[in-house]
Tab-separated table of C-alpha atoms in Angstrom:
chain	number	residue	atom	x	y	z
A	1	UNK	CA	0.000	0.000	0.000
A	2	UNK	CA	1.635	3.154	-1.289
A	3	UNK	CA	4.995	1.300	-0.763
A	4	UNK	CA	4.943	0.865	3.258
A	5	UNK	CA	5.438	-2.096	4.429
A	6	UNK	CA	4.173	-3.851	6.824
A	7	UNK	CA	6.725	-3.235	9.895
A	8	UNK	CA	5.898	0.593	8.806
A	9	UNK	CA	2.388	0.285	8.858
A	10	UNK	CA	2.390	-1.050	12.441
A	11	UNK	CA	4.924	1.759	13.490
A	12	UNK	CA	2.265	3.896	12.034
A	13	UNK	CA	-0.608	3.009	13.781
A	14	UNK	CA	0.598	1.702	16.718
A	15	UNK	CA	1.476	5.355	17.753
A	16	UNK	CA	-1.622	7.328	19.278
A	17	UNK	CA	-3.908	8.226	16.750
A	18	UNK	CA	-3.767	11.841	16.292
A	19	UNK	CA	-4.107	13.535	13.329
A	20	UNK	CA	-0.546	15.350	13.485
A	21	UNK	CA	1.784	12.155	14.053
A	22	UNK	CA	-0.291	10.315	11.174
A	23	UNK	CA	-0.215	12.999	8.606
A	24	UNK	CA	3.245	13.864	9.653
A	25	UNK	CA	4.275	10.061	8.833
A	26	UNK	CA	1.777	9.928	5.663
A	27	UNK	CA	2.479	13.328	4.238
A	28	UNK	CA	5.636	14.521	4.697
A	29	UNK	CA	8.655	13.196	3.197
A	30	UNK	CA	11.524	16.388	3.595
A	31	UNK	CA	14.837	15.651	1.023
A	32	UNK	CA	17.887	16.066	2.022
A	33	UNK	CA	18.858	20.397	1.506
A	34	UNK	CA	19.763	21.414	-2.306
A	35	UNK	CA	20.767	24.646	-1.258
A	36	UNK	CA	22.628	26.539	1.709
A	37	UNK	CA	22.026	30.414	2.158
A	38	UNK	CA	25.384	32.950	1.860
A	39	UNK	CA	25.806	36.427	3.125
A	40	UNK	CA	26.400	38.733	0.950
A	41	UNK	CA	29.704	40.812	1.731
A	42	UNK	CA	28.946	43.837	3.448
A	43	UNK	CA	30.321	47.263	2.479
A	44	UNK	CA	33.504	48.306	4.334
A	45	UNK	CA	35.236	51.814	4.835
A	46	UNK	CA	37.014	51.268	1.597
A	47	UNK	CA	33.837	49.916	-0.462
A	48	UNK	CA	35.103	46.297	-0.117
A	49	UNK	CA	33.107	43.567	1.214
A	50	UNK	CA	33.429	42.239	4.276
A	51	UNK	CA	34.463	38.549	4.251
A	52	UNK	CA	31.192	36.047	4.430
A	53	UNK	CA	30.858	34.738	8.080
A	54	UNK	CA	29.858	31.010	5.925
A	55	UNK	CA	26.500	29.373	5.023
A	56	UNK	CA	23.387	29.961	6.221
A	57	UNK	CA	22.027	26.352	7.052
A	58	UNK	CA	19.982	25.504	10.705
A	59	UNK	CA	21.493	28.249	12.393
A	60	UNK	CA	19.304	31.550	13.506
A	61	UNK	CA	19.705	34.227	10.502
A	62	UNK	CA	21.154	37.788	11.261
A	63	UNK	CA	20.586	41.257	9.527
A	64	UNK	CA	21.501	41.562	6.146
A	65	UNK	CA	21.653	40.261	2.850
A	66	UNK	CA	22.165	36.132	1.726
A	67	UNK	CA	22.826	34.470	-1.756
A	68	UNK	CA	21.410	31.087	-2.319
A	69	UNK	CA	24.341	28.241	-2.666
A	70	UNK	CA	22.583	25.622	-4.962
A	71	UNK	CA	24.183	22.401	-4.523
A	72	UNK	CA	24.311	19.355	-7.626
A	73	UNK	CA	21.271	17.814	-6.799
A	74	UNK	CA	19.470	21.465	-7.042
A	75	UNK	CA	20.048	20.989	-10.945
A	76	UNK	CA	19.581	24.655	-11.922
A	77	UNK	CA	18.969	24.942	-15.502
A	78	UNK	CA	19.506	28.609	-16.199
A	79	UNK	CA	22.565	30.735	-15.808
A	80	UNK	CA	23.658	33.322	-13.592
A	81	UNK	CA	21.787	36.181	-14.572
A	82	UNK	CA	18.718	34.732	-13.712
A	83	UNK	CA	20.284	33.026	-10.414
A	84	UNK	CA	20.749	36.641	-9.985
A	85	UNK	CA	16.664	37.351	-10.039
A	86	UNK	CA	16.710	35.145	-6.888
A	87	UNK	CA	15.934	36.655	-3.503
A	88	UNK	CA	16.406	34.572	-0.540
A	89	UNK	CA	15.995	35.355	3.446
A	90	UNK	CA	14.610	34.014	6.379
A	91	UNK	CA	11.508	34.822	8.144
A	92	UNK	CA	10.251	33.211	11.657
A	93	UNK	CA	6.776	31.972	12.022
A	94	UNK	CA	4.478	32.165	14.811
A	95	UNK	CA	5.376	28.532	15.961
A	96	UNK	CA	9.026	30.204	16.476
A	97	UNK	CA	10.228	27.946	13.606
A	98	UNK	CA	12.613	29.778	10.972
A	99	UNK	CA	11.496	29.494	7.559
A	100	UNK	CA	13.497	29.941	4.411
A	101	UNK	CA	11.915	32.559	1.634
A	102	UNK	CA	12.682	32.752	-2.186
A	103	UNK	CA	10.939	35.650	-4.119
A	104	UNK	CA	11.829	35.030	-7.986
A	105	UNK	CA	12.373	38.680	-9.622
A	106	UNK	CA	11.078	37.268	-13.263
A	107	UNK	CA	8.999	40.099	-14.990
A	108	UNK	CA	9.817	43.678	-13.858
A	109	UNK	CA	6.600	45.697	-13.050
A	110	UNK	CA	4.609	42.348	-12.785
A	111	UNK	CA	0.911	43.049	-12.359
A	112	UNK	CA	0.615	39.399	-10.161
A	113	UNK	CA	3.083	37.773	-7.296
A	114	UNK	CA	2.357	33.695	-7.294
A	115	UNK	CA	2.713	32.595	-3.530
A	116	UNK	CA	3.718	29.055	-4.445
A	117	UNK	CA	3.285	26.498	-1.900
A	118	UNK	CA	5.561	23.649	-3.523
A	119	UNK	CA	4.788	19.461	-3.212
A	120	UNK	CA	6.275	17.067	-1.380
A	121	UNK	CA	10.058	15.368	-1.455
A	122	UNK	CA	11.077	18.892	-2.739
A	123	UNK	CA	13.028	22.137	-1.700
A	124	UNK	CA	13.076	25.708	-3.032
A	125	UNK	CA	16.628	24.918	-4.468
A	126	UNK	CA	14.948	22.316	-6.622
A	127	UNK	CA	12.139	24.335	-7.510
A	128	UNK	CA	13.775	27.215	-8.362
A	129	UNK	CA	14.589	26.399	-11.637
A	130	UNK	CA	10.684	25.402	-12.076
A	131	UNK	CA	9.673	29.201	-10.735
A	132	UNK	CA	12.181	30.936	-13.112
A	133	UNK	CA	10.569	28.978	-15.811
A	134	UNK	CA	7.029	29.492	-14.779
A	135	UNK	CA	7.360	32.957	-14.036
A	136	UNK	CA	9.113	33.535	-17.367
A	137	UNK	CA	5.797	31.929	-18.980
A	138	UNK	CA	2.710	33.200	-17.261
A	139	UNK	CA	4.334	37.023	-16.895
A	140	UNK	CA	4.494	36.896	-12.727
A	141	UNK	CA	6.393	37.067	-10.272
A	142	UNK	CA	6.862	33.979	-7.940
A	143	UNK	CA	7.293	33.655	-3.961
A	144	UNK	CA	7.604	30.582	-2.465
A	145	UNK	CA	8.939	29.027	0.663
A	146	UNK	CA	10.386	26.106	2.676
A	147	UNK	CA	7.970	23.880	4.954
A	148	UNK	CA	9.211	23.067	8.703
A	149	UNK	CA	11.668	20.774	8.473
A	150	UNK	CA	12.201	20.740	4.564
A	151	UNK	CA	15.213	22.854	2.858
A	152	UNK	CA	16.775	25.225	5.843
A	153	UNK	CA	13.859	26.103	7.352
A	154	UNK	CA	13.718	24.687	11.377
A	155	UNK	CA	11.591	22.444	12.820
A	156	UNK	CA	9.610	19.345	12.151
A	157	UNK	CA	7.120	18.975	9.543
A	158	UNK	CA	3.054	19.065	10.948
A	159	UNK	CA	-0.202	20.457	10.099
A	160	UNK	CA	0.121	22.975	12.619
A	161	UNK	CA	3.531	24.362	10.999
A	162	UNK	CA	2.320	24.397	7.746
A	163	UNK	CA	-0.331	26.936	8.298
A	164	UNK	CA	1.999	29.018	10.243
A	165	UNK	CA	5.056	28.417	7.990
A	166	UNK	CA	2.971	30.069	4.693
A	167	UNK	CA	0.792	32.581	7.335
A	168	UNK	CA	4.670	33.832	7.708
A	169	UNK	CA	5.178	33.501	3.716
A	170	UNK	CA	2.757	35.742	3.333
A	171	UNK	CA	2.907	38.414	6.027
A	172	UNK	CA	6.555	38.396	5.011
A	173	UNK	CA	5.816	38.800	1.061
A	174	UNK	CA	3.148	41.997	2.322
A	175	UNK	CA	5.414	43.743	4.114
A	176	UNK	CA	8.816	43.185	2.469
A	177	UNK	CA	7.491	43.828	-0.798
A	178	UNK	CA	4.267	45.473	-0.235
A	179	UNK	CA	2.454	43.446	-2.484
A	180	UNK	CA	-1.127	43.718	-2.040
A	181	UNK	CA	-3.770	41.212	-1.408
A	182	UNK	CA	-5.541	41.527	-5.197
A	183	UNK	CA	-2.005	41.322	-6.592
A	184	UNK	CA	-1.246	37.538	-5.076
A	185	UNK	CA	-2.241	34.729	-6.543
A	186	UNK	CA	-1.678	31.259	-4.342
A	187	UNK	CA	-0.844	28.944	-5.703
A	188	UNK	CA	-0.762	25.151	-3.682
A	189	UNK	CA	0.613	21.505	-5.035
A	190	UNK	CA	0.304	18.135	-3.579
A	191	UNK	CA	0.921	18.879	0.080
A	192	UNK	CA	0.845	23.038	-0.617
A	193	UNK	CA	-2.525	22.664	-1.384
A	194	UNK	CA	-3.242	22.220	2.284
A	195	UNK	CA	-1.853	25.760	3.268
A	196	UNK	CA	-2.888	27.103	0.966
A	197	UNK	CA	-6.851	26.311	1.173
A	198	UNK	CA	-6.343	27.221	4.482
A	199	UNK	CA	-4.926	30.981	3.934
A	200	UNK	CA	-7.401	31.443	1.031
A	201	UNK	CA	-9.918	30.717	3.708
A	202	UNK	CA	-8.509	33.589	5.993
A	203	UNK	CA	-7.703	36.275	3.451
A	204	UNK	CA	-8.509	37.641	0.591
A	205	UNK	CA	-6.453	37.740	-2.770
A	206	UNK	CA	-6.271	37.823	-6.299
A	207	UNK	CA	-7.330	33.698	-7.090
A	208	UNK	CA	-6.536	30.106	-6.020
A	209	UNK	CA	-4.842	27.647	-7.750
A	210	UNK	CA	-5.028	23.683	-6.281
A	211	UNK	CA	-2.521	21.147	-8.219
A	212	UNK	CA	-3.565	17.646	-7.706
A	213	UNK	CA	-4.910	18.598	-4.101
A	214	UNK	CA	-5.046	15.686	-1.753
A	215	UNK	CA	-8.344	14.402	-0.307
A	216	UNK	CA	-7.317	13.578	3.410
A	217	UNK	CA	-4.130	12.262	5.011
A	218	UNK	CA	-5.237	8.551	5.404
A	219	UNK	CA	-5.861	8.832	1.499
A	220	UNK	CA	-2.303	9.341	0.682
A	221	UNK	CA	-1.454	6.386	1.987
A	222	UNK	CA	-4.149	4.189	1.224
A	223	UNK	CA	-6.188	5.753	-2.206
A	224	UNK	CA	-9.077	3.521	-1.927
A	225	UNK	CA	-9.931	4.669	1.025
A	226	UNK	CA	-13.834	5.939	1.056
A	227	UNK	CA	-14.744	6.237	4.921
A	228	UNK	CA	-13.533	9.613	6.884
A	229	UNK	CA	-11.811	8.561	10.099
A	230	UNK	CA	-11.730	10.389	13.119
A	231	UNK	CA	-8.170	10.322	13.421
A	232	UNK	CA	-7.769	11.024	9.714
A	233	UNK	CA	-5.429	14.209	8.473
A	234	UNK	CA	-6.317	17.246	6.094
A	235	UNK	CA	-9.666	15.519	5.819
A	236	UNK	CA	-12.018	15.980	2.588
């Protein structure tokens, strides 16, 4: 069933059944990081940079500005002028959890901003060359982040962080960039889409986009599922 076997299927349920530690083993399935973040140098007396103080990857973020370091796996397929359209920081969301942030610079004067809530088993540093692309095609803009626990961004992956993690995706992409709510289009895939109904349900904004949206937690696992448990995840 969906590849588990049976020793992980008893590990599974033979945990309590709530909602958080099920979809948590269903649903989430972090990689390994594809990218670290890099200071930028910072001006000195004489107008040369300051040396870099090294990458950016679990550890709390400080003031200033960061580079993304893609690594092999990140596969980048464009060169560095548009690695140059990349933004990157860090934000902190309300569960005290650091999350990374990548705005993607790809029209100038954009009318739209795409708050991209990417799928599972992937980071921003492999999706980056996916928003360049996309951006690049449609005419927007695109903002996306890291989940809890996936890319740099601290913490475990759970329900509960993921509405936090893109609540702090999108205060940060308001007030950093002052993009307004009829401006922002979200944008959720596999996993995103969970977020991302939820913000749409709290705030207003330009339109809502659901890629292959999941039906419940307990369906990810087992497809043929047609009963709604009580214990069951991001239920229908």
């Amino acid at each position: 069933m969906n590849g588990l076997s049976v020793s992980e299927l008893c590990c599974l349920f033979c945990c309590p059944p709530c909602p958080g530690r099920i979809a948590a083993k269903l649903a989430f399935l972090p990689p390994d990081p594809t990218y670290s973040l890099v200071p930028e140098p910072e001006p000195g007396p004489g107008g040369a940079g300051a040396a870099p103080s090294g990458p950016l990857r679990t550890s709390a973020a400080t003031p200033g500005r960061w580079k993304i370091h893609l690594t092999e796996r990140a596969d980048f397929q464009y060169g560095q002028r548009e690695l140059d359209t990349i933004e990157v920081f860090v934000t902190k969301s309300a569960r005290a959890n650091r999350i990374a942030c990548m705005y993607v610079r790809c029209v100038p004067g954009a009318r739209y901003t795409v708050l991209f809530s990417h799928g599972n088993a992937v980071d921003l540093g492999q999706m980056c060359s996916f928003y360049v692309g996309l951006g690049t095609r449609i005419g927007c803009n695109i903002f996306s982040y890291d989940y809890s626990g996936y890319g740099i961004s601290s913490g475990r992956p759970s329900e509960k962080n993921l509405y936090a993690d893109i609540d702090a995706a999108w205060q940060a992409l308001r007030t950093r960039y002052g993009i307004s709510p009829d401006s922002i289009i979200l944008y959720g895939q596999s996993i995103g889409t969970v977020p991302t109904v939820d913000l749409a349900s709290r705030y207003e904004c330009a339109a809502v986009v659901l890629h292959s949206p999941l039906t419940s937690g307990m369906r990810v696992a087992f497809p043929d599922t047609k009963k709604t448990y009580c214990f069951d995840a991001f239920p229908k």
